[in-house]
JSON list of C-alpha atoms in Angstrom, two decimals:
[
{"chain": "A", "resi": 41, "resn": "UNK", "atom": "CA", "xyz": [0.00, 0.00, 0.00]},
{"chain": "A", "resi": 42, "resn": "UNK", "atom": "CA", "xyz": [1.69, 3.35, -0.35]},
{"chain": "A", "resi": 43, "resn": "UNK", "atom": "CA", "xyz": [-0.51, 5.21, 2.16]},
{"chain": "A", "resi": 44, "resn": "UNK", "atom": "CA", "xyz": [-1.22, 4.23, 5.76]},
{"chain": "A", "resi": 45, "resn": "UNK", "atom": "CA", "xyz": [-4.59, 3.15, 6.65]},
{"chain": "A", "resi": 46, "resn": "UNK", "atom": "CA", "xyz": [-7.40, 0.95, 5.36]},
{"chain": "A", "resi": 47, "resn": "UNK", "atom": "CA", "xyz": [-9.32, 1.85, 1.97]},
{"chain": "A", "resi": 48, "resn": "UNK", "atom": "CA", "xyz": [-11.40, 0.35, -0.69]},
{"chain": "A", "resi": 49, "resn": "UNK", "atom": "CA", "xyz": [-10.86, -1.11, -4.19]},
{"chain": "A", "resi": 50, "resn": "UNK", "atom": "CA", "xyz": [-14.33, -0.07, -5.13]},
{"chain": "A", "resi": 51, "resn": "UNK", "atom": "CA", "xyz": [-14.52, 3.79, -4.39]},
{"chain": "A", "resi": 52, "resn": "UNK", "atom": "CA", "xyz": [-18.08, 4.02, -5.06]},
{"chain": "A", "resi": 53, "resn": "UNK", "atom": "CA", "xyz": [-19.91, 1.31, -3.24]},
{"chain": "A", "resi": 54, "resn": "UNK", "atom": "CA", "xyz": [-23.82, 1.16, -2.42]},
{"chain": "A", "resi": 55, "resn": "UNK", "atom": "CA", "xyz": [-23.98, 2.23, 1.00]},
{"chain": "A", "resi": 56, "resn": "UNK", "atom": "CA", "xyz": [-26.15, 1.78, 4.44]},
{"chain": "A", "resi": 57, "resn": "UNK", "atom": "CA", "xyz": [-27.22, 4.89, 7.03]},
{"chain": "A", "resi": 58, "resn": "UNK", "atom": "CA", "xyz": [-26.70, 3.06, 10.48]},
{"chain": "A", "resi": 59, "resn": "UNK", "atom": "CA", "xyz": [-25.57, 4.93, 14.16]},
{"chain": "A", "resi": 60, "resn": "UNK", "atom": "CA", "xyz": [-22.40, 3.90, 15.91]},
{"chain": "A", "resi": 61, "resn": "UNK", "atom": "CA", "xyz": [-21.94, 4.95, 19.08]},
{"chain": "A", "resi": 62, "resn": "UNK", "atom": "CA", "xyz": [-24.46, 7.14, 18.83]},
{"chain": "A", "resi": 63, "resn": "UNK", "atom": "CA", "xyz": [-23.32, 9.13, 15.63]},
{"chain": "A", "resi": 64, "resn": "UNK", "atom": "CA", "xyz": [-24.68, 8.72, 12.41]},
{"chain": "A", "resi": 65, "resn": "UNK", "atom": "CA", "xyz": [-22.49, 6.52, 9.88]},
{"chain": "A", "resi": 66, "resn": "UNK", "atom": "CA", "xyz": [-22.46, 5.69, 6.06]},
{"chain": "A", "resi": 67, "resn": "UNK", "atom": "CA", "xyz": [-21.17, 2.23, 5.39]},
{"chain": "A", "resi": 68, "resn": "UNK", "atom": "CA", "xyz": [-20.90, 0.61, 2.88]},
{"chain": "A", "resi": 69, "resn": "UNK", "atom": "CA", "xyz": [-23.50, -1.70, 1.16]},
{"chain": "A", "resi": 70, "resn": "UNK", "atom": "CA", "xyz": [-22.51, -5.61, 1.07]},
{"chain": "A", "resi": 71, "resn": "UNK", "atom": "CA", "xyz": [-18.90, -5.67, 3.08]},
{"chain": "A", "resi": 72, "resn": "UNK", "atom": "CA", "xyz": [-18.67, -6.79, 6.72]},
{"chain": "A", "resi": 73, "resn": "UNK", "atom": "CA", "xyz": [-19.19, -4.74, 9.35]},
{"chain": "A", "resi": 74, "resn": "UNK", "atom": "CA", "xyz": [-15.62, -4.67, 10.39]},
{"chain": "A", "resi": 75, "resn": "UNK", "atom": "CA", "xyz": [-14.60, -3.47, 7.26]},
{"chain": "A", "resi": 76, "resn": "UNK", "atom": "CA", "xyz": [-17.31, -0.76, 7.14]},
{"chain": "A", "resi": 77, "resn": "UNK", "atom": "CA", "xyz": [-16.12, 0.54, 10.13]},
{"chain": "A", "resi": 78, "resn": "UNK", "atom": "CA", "xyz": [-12.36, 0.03, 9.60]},
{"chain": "A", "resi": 79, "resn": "UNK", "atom": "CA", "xyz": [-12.67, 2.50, 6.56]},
{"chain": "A", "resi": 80, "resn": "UNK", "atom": "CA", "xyz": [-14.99, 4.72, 8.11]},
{"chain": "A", "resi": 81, "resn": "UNK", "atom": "CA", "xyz": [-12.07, 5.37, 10.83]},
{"chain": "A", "resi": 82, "resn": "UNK", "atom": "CA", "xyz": [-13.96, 4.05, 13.73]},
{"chain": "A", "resi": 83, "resn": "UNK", "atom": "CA", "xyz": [-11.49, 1.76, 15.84]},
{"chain": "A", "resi": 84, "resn": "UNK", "atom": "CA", "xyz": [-12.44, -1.30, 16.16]},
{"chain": "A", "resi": 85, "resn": "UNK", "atom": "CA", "xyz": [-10.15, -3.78, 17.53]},
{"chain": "A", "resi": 86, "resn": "UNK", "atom": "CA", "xyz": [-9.50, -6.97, 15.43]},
{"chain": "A", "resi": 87, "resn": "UNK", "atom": "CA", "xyz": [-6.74, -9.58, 14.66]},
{"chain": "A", "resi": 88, "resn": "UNK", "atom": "CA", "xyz": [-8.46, -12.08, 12.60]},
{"chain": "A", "resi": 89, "resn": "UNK", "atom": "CA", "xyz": [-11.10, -10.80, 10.54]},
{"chain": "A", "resi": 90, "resn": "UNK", "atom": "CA", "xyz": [-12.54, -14.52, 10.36]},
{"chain": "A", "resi": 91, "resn": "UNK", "atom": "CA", "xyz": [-14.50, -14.62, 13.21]},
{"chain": "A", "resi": 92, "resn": "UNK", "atom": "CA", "xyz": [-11.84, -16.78, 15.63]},
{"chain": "A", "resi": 93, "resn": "UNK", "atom": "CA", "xyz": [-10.52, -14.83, 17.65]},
{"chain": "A", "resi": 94, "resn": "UNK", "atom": "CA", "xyz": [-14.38, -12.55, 18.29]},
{"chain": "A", "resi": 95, "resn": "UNK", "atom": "CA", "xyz": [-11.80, -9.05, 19.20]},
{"chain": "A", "resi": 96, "resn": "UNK", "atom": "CA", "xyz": [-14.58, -7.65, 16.90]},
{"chain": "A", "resi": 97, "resn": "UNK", "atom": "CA", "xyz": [-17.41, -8.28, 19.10]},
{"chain": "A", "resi": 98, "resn": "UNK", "atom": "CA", "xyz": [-19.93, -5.40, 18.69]},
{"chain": "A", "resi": 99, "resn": "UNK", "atom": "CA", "xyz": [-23.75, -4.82, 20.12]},
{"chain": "A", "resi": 100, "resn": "UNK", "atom": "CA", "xyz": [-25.66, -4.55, 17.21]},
{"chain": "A", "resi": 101, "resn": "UNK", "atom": "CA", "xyz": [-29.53, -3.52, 17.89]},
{"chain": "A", "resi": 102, "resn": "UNK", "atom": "CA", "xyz": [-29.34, -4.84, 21.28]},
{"chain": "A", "resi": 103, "resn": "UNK", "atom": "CA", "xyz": [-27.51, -8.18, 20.57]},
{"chain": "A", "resi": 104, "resn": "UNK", "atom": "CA", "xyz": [-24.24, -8.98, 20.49]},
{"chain": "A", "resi": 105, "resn": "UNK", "atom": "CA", "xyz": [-22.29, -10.08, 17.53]},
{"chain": "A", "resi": 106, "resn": "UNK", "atom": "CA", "xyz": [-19.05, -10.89, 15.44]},
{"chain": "A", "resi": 107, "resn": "UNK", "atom": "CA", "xyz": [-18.65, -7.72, 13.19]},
{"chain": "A", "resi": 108, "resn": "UNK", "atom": "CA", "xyz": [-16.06, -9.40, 10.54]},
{"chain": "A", "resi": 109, "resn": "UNK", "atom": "CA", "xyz": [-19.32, -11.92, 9.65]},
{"chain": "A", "resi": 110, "resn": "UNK", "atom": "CA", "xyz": [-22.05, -9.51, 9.80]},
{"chain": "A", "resi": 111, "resn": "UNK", "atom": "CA", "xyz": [-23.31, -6.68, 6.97]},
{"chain": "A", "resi": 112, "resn": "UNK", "atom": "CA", "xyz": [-24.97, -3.82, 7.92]},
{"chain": "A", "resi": 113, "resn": "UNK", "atom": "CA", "xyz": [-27.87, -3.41, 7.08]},
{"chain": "A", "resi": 114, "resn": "UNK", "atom": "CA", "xyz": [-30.39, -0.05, 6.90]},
{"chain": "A", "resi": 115, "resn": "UNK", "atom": "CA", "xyz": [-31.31, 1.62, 10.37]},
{"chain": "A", "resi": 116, "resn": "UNK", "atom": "CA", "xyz": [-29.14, -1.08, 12.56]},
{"chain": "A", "resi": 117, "resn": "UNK", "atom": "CA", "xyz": [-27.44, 0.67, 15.83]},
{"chain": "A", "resi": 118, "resn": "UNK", "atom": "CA", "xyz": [-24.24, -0.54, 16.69]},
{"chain": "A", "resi": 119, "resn": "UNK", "atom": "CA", "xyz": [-22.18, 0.20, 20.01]},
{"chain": "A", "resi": 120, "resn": "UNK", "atom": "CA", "xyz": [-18.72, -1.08, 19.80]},
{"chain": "A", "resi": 121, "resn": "UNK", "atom": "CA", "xyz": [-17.48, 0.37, 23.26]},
{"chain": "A", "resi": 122, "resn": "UNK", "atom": "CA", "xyz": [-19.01, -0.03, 26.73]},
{"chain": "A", "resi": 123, "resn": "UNK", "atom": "CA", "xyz": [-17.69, 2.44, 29.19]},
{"chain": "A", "resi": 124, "resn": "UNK", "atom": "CA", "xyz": [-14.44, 1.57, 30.12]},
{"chain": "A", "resi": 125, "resn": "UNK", "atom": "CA", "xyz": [-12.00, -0.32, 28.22]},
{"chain": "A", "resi": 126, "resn": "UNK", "atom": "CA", "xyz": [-14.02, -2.99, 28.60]},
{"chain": "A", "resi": 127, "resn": "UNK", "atom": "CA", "xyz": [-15.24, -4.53, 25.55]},
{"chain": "A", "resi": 128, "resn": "UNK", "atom": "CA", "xyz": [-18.42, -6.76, 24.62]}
]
């Protein structure tokens, strides 16, 4: 890569209107949620990105989940931090 960070192949992907941590977010349509948020710059830990290890563990709309095997989808609310450093 010849800049720092994540980004897309694709730059014009369908996207998704959901809320993270209370903010409103555009991620893209179709990708995982870990990768939504990874190139929206919210941090997120990870170290797989194949659901083993779970460091991705999010609440989405209530429930917890894995976000390297979930999409967003339209409207969903997703907390990745509790308050703390503790994580989901």
């Amino acid at each position: 890569m010849s800049r720092a960070g994540f980004r897309f192949i694709d730059p014009q992907p369908e996207t998704v209107e959901v809320t993270v941590d209370g903010r409103p977010h555009t991620l893209p349509a179709g990708r995982s949620l870990l990768a939504g948020l990874l190139g929206d710059g919210t941090g997120i830990d990870f170290f797989c990105a194949i659901g083993q290890c779970q460091r991705c563990r999010v609440r989405v709309n209530g429930e917890v989940d894995i976000a390297c095997l979930r999409e967003p989808q339209a409207g969903d609310v997703i907390e990745t931090r509790v308050e703390g450093p503790k994580r989901y």
